[in-house]
PDB file of C-alpha atoms in Angstrom:
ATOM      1  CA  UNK A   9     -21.091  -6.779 -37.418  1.00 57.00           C
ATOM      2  CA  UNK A  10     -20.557  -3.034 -36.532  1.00 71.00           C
ATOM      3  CA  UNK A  11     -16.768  -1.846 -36.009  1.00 90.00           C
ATOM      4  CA  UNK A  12     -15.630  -2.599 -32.086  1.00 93.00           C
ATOM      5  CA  UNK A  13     -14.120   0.017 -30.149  1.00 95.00           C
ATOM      6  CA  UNK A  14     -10.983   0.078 -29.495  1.00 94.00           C
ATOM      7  CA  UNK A  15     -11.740  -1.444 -26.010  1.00 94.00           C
ATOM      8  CA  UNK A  16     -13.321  -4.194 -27.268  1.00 95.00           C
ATOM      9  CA  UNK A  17     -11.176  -4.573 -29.744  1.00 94.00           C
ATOM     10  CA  UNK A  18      -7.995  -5.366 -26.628  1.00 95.00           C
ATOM     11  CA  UNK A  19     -10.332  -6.882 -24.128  1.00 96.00           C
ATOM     12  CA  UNK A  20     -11.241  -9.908 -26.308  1.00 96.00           C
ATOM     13  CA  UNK A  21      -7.977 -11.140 -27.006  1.00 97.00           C
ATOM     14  CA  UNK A  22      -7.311 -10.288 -23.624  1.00 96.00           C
ATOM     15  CA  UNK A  23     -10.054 -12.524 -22.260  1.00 96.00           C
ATOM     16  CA  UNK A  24      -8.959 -15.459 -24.580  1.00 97.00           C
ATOM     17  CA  UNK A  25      -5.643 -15.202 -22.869  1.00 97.00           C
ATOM     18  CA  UNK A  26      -6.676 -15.370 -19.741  1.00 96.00           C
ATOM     19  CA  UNK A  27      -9.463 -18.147 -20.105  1.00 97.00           C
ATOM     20  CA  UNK A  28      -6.719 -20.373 -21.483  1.00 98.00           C
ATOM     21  CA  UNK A  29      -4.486 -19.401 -18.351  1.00 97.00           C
ATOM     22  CA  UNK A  30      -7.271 -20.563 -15.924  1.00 97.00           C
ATOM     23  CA  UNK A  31      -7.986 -23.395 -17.965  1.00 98.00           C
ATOM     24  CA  UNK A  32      -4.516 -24.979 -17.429  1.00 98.00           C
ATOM     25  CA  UNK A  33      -3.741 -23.732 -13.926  1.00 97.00           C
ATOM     26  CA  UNK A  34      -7.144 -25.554 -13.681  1.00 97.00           C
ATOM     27  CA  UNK A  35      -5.805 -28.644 -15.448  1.00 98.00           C
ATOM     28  CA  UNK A  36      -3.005 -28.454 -12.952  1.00 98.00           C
ATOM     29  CA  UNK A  37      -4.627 -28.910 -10.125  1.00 97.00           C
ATOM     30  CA  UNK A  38      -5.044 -24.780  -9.646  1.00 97.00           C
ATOM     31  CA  UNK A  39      -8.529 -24.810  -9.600  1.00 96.00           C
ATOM     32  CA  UNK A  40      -8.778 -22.096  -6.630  1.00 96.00           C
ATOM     33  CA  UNK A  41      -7.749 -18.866  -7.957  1.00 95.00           C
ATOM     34  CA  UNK A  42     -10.144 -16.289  -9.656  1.00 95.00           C
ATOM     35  CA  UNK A  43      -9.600 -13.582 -11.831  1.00 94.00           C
ATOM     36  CA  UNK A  44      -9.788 -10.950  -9.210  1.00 95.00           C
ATOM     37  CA  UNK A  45      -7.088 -12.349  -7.235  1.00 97.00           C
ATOM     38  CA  UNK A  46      -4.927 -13.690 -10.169  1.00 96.00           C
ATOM     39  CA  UNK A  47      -4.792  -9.826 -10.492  1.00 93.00           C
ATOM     40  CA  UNK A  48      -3.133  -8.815  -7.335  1.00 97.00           C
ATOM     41  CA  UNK A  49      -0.697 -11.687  -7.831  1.00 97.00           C
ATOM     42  CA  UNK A  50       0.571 -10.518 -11.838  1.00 94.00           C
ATOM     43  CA  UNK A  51       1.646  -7.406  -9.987  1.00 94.00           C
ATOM     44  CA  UNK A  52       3.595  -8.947  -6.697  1.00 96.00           C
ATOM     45  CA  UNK A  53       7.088  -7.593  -7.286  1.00 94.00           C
ATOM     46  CA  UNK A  54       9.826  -9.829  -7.551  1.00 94.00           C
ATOM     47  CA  UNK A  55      11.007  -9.208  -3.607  1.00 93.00           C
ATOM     48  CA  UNK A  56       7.774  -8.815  -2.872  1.00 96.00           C
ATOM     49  CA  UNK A  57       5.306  -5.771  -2.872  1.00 96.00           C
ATOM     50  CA  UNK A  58       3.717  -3.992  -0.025  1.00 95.00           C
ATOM     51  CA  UNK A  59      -0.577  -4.495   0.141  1.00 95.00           C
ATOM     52  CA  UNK A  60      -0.252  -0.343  -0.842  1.00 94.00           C
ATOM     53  CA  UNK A  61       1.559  -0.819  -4.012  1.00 93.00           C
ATOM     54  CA  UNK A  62      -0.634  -4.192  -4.660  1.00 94.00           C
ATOM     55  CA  UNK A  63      -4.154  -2.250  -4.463  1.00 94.00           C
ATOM     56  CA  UNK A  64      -2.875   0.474  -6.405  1.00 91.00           C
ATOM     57  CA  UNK A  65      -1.516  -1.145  -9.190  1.00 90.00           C
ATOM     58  CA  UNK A  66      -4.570  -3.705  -9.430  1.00 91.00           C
ATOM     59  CA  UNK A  67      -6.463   0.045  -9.097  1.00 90.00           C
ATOM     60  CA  UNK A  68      -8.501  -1.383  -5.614  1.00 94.00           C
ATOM     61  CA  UNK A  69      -9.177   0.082  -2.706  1.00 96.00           C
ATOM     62  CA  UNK A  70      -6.243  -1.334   0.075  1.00 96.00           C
ATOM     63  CA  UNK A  71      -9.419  -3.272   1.581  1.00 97.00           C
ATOM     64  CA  UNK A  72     -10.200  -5.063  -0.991  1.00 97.00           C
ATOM     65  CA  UNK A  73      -6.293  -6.056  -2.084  1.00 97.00           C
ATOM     66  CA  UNK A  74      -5.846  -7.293   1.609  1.00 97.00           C
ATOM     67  CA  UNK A  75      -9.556  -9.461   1.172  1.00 98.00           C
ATOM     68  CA  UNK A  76      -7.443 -10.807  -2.325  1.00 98.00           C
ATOM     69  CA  UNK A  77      -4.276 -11.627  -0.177  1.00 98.00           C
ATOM     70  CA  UNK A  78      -5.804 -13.272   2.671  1.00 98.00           C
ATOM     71  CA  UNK A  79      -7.352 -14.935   0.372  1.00 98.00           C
ATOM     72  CA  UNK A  80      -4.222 -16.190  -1.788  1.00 98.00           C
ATOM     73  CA  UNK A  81      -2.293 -16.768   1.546  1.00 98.00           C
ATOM     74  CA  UNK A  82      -4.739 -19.358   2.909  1.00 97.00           C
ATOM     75  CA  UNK A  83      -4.346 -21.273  -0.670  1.00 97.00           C
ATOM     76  CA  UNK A  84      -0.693 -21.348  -0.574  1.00 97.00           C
ATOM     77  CA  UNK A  85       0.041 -19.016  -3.250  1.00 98.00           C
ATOM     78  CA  UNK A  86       1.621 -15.789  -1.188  1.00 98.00           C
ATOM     79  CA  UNK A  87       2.884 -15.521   2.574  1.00 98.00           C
ATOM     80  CA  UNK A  88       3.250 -12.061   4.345  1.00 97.00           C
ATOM     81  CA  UNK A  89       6.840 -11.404   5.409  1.00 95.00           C
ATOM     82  CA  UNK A  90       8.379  -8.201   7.573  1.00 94.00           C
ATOM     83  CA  UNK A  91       9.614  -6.186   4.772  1.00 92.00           C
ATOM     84  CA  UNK A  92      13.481  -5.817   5.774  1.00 91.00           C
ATOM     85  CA  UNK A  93      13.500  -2.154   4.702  1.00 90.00           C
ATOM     86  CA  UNK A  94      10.784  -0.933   7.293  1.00 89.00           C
ATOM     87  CA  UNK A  95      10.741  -2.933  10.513  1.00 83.00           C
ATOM     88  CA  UNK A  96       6.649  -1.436  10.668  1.00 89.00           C
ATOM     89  CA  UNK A  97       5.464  -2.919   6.639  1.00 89.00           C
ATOM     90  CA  UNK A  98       5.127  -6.219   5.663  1.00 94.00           C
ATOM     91  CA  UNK A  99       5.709  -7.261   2.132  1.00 97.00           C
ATOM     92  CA  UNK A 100       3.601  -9.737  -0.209  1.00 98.00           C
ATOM     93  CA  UNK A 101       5.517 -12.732  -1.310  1.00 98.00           C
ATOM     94  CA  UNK A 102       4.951 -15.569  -3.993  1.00 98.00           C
ATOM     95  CA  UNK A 103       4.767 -18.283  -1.815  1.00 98.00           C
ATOM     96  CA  UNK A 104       5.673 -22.324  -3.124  1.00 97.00           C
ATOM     97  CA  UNK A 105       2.428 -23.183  -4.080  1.00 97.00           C
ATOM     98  CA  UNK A 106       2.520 -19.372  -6.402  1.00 97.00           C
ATOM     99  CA  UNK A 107       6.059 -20.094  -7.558  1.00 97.00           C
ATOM    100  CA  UNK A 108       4.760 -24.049  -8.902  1.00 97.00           C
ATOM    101  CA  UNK A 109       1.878 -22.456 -10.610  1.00 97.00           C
ATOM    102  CA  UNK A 110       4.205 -19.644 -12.714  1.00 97.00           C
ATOM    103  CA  UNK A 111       5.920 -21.561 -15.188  1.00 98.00           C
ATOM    104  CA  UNK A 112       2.157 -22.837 -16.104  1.00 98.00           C
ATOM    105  CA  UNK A 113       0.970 -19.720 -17.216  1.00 97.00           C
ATOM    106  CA  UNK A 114       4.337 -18.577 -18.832  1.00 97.00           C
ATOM    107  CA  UNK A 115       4.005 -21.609 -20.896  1.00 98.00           C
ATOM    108  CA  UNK A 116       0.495 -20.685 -22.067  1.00 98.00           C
ATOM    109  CA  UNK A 117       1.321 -16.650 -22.322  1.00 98.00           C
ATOM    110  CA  UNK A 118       4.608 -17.853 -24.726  1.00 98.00           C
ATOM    111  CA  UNK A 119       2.014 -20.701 -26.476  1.00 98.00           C
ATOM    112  CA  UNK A 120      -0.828 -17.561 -26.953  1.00 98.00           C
ATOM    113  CA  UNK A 121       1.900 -15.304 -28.570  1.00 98.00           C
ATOM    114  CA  UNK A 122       3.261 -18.100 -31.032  1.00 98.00           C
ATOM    115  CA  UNK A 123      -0.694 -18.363 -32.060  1.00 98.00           C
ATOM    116  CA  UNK A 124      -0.922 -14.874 -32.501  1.00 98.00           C
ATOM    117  CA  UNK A 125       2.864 -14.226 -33.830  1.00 98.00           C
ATOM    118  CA  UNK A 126       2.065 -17.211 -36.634  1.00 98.00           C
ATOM    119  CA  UNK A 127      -1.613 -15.323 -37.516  1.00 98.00           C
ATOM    120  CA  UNK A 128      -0.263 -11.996 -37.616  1.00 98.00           C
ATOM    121  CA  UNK A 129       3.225 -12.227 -38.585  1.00 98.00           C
ATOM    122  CA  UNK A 130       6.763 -11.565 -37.142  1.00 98.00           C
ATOM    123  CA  UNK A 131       6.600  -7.425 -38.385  1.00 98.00           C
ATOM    124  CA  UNK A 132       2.577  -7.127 -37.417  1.00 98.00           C
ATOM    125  CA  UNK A 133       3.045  -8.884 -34.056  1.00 98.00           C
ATOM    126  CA  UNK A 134       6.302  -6.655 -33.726  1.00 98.00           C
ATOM    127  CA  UNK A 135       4.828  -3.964 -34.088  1.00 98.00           C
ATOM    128  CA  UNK A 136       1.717  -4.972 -31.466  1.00 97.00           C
ATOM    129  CA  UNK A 137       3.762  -5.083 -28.984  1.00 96.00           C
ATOM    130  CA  UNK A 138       5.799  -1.524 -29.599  1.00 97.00           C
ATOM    131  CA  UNK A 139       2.047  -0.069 -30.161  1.00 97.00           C
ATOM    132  CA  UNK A 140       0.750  -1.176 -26.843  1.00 96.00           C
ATOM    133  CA  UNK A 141       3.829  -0.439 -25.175  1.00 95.00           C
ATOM    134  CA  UNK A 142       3.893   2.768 -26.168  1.00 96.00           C
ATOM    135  CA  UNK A 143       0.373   3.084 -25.084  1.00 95.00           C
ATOM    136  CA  UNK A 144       1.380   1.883 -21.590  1.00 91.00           C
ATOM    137  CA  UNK A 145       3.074   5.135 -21.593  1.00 93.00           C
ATOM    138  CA  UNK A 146       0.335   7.368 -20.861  1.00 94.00           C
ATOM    139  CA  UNK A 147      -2.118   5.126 -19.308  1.00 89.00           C
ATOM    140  CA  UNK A 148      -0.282   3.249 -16.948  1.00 82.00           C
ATOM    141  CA  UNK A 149       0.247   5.372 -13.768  1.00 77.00           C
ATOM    142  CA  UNK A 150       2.549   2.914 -12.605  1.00 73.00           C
ATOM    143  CA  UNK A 151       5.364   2.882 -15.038  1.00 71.00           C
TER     144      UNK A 151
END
């Protein structure tokens, strides 16, 4: 097999990640969300985000990251509430039926880095994680 690109080479064990996530929210019972809006919700803010910040940190168009939270709100998973701070916004909140799905996929991100802690090693994983946070630097627009 040819070398992978670097993309390739984060986007695989990225995918296995996430295919385990979905498998066990789906396990749970959380067989509704998809990828796209699984997306939008990773990036709600802890006192909730506005739709703007949402589609901008997902890297949508505002359309498309109100279509994802319409979309979450009628399953249960985030409610629109006035944001206290601007009588005129609303913010995007986990809602309960987010909030009971969370501590599914935290248990499967933690499982997913034992795997890969145990295969790679304390110093290799260590180091991973400084690499790609480092990386984060210069591509993420929203740090």
């Amino acid at each position: 097999m040819a070398d992978l690109n670097i993309g390739l080479l984060l986007y695989i064990p990225y995918r296995e990640l996430e295919n385990r996530v979905f498998a066990a929210l789906a396990e749970a019972g959380f067989d509704d969300i998809t990828t796209a809006q699984a997306r939008i919700f990773q990036r709600i803010g802890p006192n909730g985000s506005r739709l703007t910040e949402l589609a901008e940190a997902a890297q949508v168009t505002k359309q498309t990251a109100g279509f994802l939270v319409d979309q979450l709100a009628r399953g249960g998973y985030v409610e629109r509430t006035p944001d206290p701070t601007d009588a005129r916004a609303r913010l995007v909140r986990v809602a309960r039926r987010g909030l009971t799905a969370m501590p599914i996929t935290a248990a499967v991100i933690a499982d997913v880095e034992a795997e890969w802690t145990a295969h790679l090693g304390q110093r290799r994983m260590a180091g991973l994680r400084d690499a790609l946070a480092r990386l984060r630097e210069i591509t993420d627009p929203y740090l």
